[in-house]
JSON list of C-alpha atoms in Angstrom, two decimals:
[
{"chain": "A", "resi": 705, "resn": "UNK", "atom": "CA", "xyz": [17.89, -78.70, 55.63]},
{"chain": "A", "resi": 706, "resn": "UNK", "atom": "CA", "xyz": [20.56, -79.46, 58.16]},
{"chain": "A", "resi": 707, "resn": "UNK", "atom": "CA", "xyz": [17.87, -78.99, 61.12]},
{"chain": "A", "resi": 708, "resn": "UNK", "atom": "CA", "xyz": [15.85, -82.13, 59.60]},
{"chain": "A", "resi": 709, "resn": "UNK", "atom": "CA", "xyz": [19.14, -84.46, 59.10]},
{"chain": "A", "resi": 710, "resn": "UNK", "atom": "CA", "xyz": [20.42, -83.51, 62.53]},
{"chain": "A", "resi": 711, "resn": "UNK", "atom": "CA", "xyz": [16.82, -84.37, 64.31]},
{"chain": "A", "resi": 712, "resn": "UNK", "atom": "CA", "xyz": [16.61, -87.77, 62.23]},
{"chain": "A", "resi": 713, "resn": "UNK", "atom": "CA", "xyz": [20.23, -89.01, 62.68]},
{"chain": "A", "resi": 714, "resn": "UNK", "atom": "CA", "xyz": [22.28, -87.25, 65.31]},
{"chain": "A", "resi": 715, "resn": "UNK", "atom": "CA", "xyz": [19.68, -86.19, 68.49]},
{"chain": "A", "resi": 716, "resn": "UNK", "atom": "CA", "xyz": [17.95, -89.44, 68.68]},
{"chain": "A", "resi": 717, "resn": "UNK", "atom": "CA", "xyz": [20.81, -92.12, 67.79]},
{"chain": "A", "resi": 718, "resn": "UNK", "atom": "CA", "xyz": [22.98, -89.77, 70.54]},
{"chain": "A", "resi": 719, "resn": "UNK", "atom": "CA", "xyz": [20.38, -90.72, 73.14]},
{"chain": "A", "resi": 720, "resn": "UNK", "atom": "CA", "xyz": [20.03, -94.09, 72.33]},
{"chain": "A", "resi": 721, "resn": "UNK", "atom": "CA", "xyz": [23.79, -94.32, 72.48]},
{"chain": "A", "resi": 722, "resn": "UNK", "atom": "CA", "xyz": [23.77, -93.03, 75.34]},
{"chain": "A", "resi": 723, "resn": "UNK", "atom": "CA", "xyz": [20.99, -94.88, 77.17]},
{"chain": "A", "resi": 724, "resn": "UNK", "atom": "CA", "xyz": [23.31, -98.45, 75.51]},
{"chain": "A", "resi": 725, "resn": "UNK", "atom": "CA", "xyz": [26.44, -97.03, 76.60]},
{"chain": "A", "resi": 726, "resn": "UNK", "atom": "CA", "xyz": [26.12, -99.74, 79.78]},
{"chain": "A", "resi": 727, "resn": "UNK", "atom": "CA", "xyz": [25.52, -102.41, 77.75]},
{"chain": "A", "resi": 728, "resn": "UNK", "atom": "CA", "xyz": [28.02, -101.65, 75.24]},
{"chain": "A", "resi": 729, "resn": "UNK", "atom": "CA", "xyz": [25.33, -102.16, 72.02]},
{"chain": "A", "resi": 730, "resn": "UNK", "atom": "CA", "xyz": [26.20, -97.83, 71.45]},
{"chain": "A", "resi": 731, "resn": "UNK", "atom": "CA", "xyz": [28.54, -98.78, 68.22]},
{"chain": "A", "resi": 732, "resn": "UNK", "atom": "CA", "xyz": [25.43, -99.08, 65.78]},
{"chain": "A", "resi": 733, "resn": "UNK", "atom": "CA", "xyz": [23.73, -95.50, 66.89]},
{"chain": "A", "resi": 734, "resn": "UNK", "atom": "CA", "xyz": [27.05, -94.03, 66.74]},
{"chain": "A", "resi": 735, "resn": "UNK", "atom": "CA", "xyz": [28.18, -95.61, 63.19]},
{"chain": "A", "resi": 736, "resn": "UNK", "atom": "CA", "xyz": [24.66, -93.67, 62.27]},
{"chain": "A", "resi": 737, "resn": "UNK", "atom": "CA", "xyz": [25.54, -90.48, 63.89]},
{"chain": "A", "resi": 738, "resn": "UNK", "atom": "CA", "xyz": [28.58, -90.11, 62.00]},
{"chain": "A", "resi": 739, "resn": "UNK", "atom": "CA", "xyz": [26.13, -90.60, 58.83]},
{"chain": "A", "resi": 740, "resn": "UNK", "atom": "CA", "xyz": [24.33, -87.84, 59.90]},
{"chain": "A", "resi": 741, "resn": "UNK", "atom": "CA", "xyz": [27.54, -85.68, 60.73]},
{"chain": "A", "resi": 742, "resn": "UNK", "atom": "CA", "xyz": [29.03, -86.07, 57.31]},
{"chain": "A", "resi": 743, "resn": "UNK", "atom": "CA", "xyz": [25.88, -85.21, 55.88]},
{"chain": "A", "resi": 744, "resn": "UNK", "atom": "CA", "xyz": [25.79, -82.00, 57.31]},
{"chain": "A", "resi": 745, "resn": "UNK", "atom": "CA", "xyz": [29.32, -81.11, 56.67]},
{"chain": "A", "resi": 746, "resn": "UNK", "atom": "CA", "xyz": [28.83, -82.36, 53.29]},
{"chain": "A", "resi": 747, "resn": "UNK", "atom": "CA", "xyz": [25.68, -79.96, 53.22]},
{"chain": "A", "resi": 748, "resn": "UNK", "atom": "CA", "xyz": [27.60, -76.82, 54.23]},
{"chain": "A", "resi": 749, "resn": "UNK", "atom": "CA", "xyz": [30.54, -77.13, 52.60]},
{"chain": "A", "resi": 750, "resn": "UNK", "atom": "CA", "xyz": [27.73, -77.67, 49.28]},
{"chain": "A", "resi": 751, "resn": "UNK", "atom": "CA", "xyz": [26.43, -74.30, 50.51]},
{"chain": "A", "resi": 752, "resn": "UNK", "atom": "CA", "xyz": [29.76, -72.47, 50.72]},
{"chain": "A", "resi": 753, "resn": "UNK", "atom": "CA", "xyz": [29.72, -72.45, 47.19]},
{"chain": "A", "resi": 754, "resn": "UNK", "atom": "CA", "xyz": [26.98, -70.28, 46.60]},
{"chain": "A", "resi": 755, "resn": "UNK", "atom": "CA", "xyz": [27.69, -67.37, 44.86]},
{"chain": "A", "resi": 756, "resn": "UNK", "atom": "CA", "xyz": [26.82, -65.10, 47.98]},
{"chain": "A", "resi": 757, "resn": "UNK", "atom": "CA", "xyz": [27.19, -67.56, 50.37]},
{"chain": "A", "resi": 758, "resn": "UNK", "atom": "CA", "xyz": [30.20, -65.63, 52.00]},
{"chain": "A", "resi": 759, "resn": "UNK", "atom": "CA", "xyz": [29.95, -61.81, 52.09]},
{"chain": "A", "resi": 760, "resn": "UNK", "atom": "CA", "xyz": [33.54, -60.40, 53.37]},
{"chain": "A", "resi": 761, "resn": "UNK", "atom": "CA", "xyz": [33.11, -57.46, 55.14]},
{"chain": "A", "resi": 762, "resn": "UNK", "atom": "CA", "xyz": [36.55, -55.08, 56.62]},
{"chain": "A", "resi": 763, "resn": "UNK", "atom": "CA", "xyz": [37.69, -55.56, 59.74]},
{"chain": "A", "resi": 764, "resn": "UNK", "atom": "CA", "xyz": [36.41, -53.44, 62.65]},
{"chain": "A", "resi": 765, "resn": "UNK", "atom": "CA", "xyz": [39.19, -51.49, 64.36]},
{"chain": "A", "resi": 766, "resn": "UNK", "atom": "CA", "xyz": [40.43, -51.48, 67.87]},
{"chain": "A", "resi": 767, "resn": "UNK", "atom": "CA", "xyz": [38.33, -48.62, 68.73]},
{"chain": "A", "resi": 768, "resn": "UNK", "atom": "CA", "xyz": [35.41, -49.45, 67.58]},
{"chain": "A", "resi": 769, "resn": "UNK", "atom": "CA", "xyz": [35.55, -53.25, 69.61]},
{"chain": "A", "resi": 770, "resn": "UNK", "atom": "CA", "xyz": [36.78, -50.89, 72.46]},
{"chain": "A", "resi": 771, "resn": "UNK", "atom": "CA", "xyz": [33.53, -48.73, 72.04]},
{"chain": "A", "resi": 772, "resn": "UNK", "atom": "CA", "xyz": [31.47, -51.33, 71.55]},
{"chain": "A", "resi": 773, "resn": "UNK", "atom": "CA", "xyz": [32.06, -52.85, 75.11]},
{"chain": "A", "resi": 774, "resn": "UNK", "atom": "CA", "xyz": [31.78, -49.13, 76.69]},
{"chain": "A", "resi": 775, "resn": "UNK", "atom": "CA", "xyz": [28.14, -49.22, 74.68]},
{"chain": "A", "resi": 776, "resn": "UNK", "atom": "CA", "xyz": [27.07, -52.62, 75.86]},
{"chain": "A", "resi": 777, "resn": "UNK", "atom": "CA", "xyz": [27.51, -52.11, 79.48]},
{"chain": "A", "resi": 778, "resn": "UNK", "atom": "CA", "xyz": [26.01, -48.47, 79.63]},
{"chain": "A", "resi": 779, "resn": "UNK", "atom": "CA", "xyz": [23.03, -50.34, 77.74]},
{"chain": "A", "resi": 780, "resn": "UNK", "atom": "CA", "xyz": [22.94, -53.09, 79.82]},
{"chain": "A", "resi": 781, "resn": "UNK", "atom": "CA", "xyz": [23.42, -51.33, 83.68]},
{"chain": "A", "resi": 782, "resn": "UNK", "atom": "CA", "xyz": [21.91, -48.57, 83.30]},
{"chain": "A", "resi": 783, "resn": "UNK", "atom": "CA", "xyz": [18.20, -48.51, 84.37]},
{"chain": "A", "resi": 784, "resn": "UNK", "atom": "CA", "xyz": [16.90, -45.80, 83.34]},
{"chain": "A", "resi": 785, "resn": "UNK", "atom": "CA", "xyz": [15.91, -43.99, 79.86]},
{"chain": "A", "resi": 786, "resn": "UNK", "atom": "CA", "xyz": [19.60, -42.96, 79.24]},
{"chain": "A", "resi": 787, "resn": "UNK", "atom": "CA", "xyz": [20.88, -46.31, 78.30]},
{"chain": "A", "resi": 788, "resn": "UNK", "atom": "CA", "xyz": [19.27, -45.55, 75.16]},
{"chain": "A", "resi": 789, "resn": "UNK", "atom": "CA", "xyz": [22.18, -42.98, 74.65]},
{"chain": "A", "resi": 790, "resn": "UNK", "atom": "CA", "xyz": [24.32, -45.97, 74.13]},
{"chain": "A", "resi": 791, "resn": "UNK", "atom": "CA", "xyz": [22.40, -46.73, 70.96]},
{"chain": "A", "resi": 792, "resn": "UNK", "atom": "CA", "xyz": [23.79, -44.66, 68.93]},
{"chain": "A", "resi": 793, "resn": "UNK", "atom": "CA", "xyz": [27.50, -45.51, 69.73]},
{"chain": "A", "resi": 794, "resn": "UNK", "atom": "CA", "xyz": [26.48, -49.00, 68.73]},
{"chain": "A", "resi": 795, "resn": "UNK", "atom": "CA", "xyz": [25.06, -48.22, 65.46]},
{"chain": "A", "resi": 796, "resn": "UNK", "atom": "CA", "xyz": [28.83, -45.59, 64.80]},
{"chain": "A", "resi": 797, "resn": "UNK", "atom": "CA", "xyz": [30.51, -49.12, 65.96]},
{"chain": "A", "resi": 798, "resn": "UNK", "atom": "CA", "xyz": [28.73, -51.57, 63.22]},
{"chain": "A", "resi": 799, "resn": "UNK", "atom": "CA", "xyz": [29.30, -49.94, 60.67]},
{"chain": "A", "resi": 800, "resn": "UNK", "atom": "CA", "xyz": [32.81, -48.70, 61.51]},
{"chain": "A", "resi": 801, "resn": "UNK", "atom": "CA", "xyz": [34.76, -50.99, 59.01]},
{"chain": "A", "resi": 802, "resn": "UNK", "atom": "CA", "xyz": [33.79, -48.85, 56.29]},
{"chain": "A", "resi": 803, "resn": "UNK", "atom": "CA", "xyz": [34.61, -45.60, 57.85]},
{"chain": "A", "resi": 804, "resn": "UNK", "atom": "CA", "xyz": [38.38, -47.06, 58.05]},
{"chain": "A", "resi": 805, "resn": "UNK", "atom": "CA", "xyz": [40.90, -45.76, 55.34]},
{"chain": "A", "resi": 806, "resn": "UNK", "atom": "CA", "xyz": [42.40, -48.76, 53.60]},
{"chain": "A", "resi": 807, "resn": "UNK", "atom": "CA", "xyz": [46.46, -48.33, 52.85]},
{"chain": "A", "resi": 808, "resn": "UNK", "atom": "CA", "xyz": [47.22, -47.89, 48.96]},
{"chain": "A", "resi": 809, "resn": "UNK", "atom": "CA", "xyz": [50.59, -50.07, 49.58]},
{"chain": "A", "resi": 810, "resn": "UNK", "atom": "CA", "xyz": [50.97, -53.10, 52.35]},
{"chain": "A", "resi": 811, "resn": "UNK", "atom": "CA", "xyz": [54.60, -54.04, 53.33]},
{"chain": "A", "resi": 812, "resn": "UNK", "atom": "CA", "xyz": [55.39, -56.94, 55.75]},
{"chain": "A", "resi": 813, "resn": "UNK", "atom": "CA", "xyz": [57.43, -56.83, 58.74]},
{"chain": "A", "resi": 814, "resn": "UNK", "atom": "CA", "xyz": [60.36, -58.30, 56.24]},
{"chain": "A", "resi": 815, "resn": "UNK", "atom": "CA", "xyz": [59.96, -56.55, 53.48]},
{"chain": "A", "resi": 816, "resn": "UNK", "atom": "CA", "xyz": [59.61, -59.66, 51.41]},
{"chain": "A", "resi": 817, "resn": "UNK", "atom": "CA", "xyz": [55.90, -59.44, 50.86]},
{"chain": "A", "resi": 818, "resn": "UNK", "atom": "CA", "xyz": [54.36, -56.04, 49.29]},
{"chain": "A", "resi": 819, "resn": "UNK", "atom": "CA", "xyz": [50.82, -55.63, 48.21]},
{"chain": "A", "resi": 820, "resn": "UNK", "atom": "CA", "xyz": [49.48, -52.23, 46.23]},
{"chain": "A", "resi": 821, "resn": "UNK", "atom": "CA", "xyz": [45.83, -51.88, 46.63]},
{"chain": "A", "resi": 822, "resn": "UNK", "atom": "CA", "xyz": [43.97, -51.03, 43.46]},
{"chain": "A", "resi": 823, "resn": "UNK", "atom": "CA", "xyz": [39.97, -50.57, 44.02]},
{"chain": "A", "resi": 824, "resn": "UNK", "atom": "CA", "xyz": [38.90, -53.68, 45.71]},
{"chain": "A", "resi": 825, "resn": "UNK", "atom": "CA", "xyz": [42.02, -55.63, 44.45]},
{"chain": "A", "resi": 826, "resn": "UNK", "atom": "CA", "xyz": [45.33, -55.98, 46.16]},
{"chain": "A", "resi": 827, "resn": "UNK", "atom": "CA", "xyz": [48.10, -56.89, 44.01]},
{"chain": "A", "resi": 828, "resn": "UNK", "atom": "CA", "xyz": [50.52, -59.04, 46.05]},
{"chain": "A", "resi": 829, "resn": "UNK", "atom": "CA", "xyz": [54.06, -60.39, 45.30]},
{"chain": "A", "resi": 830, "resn": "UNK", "atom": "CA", "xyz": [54.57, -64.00, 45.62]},
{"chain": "A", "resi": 831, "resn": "UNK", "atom": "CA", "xyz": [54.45, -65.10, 49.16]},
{"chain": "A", "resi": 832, "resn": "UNK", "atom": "CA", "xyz": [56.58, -66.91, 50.63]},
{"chain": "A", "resi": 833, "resn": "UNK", "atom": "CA", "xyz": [56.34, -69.54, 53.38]},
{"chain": "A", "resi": 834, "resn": "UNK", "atom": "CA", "xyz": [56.48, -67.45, 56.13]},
{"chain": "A", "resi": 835, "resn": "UNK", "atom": "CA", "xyz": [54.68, -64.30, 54.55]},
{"chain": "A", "resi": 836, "resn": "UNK", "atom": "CA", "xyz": [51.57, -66.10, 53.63]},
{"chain": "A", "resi": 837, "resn": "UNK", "atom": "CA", "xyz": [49.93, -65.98, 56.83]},
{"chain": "A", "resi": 838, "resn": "UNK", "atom": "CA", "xyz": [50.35, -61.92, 56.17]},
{"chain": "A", "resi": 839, "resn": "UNK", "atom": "CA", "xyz": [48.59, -62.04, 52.59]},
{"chain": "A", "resi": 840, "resn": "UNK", "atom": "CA", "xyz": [45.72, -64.14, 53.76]},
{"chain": "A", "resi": 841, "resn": "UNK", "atom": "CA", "xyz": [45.20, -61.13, 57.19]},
{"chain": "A", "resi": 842, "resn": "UNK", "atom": "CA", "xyz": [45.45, -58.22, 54.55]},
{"chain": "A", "resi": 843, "resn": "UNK", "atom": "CA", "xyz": [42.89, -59.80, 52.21]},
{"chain": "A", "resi": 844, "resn": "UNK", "atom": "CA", "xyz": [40.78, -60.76, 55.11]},
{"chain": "A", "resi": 845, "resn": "UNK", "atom": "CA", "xyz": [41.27, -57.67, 57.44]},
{"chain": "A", "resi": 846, "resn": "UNK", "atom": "CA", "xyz": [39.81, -55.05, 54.36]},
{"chain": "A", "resi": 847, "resn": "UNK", "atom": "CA", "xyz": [37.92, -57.09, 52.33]},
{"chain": "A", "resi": 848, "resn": "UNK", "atom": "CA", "xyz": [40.20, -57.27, 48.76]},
{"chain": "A", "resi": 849, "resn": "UNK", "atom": "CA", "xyz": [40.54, -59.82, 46.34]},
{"chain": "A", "resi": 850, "resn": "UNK", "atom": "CA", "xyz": [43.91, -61.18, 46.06]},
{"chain": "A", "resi": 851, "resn": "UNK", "atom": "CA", "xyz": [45.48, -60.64, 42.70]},
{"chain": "A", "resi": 852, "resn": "UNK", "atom": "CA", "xyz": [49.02, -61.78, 41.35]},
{"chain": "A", "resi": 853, "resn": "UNK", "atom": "CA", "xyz": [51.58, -58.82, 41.36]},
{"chain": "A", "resi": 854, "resn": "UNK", "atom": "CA", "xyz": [52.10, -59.29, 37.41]},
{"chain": "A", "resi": 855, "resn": "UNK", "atom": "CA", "xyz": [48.67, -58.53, 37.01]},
{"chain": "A", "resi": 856, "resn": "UNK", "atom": "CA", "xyz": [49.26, -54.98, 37.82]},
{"chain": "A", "resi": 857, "resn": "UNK", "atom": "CA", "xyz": [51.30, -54.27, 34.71]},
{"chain": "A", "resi": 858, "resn": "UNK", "atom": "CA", "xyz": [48.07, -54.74, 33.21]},
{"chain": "A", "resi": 859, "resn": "UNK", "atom": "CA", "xyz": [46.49, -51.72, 34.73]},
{"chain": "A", "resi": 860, "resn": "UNK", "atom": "CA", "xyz": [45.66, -48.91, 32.13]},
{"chain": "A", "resi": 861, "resn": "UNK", "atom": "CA", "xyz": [47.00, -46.13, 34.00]},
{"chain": "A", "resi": 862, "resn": "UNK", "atom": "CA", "xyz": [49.81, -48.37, 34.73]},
{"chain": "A", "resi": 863, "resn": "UNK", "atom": "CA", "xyz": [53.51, -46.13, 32.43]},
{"chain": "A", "resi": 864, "resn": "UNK", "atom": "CA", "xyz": [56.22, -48.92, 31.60]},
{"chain": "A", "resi": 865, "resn": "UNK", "atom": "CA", "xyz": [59.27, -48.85, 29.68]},
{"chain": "A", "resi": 866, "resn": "UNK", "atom": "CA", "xyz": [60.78, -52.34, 29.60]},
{"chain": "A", "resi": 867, "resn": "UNK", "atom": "CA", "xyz": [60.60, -53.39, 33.36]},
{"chain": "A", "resi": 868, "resn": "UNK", "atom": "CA", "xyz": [60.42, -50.02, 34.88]},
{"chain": "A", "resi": 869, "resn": "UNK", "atom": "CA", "xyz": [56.58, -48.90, 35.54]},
{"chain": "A", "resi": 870, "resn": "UNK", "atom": "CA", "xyz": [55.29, -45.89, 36.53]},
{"chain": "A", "resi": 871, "resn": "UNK", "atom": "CA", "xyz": [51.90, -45.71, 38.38]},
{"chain": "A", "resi": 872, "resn": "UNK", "atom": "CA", "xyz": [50.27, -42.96, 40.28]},
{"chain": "A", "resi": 873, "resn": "UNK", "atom": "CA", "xyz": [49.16, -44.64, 43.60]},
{"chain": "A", "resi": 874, "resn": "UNK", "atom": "CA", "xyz": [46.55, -42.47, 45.71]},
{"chain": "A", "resi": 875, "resn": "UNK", "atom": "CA", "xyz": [47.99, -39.03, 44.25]},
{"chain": "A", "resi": 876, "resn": "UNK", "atom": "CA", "xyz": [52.19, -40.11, 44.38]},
{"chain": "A", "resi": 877, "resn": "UNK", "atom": "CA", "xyz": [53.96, -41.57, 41.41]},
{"chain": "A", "resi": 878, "resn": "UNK", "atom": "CA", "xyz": [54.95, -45.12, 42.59]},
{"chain": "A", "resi": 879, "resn": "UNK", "atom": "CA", "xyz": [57.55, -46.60, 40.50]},
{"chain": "A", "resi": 880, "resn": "UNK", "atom": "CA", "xyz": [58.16, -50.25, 40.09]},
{"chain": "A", "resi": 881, "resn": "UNK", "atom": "CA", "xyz": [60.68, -52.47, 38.91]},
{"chain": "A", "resi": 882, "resn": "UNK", "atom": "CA", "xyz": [59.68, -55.96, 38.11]},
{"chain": "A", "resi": 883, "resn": "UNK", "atom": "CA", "xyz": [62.81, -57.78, 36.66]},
{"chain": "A", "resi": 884, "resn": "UNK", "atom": "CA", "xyz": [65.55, -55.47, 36.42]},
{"chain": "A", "resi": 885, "resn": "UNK", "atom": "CA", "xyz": [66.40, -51.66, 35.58]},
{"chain": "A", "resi": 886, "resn": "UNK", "atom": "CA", "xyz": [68.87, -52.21, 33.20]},
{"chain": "A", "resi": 887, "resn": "UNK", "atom": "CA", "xyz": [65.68, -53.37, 30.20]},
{"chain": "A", "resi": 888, "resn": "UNK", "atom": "CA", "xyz": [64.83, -49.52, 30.16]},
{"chain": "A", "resi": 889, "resn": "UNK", "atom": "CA", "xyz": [66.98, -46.87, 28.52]},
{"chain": "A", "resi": 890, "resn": "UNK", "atom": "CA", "xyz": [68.60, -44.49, 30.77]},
{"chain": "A", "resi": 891, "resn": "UNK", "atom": "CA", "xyz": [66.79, -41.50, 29.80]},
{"chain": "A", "resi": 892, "resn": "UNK", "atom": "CA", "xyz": [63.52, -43.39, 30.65]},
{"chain": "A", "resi": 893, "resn": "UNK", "atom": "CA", "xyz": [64.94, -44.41, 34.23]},
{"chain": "A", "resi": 894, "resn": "UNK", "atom": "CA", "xyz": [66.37, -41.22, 34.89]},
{"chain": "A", "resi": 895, "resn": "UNK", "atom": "CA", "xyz": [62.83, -39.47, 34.12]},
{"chain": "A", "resi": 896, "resn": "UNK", "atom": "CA", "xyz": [61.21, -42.31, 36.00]},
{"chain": "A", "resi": 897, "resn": "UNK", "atom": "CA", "xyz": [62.96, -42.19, 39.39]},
{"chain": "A", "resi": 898, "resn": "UNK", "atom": "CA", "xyz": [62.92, -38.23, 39.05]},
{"chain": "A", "resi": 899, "resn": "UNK", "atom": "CA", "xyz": [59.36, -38.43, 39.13]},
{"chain": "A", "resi": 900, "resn": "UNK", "atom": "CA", "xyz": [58.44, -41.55, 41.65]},
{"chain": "A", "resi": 901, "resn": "UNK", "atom": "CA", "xyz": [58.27, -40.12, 44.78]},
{"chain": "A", "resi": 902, "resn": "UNK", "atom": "CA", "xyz": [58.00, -44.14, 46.11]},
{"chain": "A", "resi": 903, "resn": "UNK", "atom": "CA", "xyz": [60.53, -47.12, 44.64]},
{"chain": "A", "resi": 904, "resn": "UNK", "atom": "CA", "xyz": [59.26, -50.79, 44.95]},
{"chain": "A", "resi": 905, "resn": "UNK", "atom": "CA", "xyz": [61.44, -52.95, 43.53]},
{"chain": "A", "resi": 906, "resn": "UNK", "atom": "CA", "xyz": [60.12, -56.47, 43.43]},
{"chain": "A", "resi": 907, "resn": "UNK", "atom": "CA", "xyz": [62.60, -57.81, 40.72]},
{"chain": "A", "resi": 908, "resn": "UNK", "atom": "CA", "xyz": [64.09, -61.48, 41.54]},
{"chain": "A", "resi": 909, "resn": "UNK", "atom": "CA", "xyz": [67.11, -60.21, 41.54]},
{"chain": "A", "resi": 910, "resn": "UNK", "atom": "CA", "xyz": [69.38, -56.67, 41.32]},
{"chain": "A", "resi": 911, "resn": "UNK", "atom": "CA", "xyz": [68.70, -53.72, 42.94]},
{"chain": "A", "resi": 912, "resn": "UNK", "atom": "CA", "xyz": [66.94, -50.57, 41.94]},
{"chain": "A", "resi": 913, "resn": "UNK", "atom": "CA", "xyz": [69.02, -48.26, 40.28]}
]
């Protein structure tokens, strides 16, 4: 649909502005170009909203772009029948994002944003200014759905006592502390923290003890 509205209003009135442009009449052809611009940005961003109009896919490692250029150019200068060897590589090297292991739990550089992957969801903490630059890469980068940290408490394997919670997190006891330690009875964080093997303590304020 795009093709038609770009032939009818922006090829022909950008060649009749141009061929005006001398005589300074172009205004009118470019008044309907614009038209036919916002009708195709109109269009796609219509189209965007599709249910599978975007597919997100992980993204492809280092090696894998790496290996890719080592495939193209044996492909592409070598003459003979071997640069069919490089096939193969290619084909390892498109579908390498899914042969990546995705991390369970995603700290930044600051320590102020954390993320715990669960399935296709990553659970992050708030973001601040400077951390959501970070969220939006993880999401992007391996393909998760971004979900609010408080969510998690929801999870059914998720073990809570007040604000102390207790999940196992790929195979190691992960405990959390949401608001503060001192909502759970001492026996309870005593057995907790004996048990978590990992502390994550996204509570607005206190620390984890």
């Amino acid at each position: 649909m795009a093709v038609p509205i770009a032939a009818i209003f922006i090829m022909p009135m950008g060649v009749m502005a141009l061929l005006t442009m001398p005589f300074h009449l172009e205004a009118g052809f470019l008044q309907v170009m614009r038209y036919g611009i916002s009708s195709i940005n109109a269009l796609a961003e219509w189209v965007t909203h599709f249910p599978i109009a975007q597919i997100a896919i992980p993204h492809a490692p280092a090696w894998a772009m790496l290996a890719y250029g080592v495939s193209l150019c044996f492909l592409c200068l070598i003459r003979s029948t071997w640069r069919l060897a490089a096939l193969p590589g290619i084909a390892v090297v498109v579908v390498s994002p899914w042969l990546v292991t995705r991390p369970d739990i995603f700290v930044s550089s600051d320590a102020a944003l954390i993320g715990v992957r669960r399935g296709q969801a990553l659970y992050l903490t708030k973001p601040g200014f400077m951390q959501k630059g970070a969220a939006q890469k993880w999401v992007d980068d391996f393909s998760l759905k971004a979900r609010a940290f408080d969510d998690l408490r929801h999870d059914p394997e998720m073990d809570c006592d007040g604000d102390l919670c207790l999940l196992n997190v790929a195979g190691r006891d992960v405990l959390f502390n949401f608001v503060g330690p001192h909502r759970a009875s001492t026996t309870t964080r005593t057995a907790f923290c004996a048990r978590s093997l990992i502390k994550i303590n996204v509570a607005p304020r206190g620390p984890l003890s």
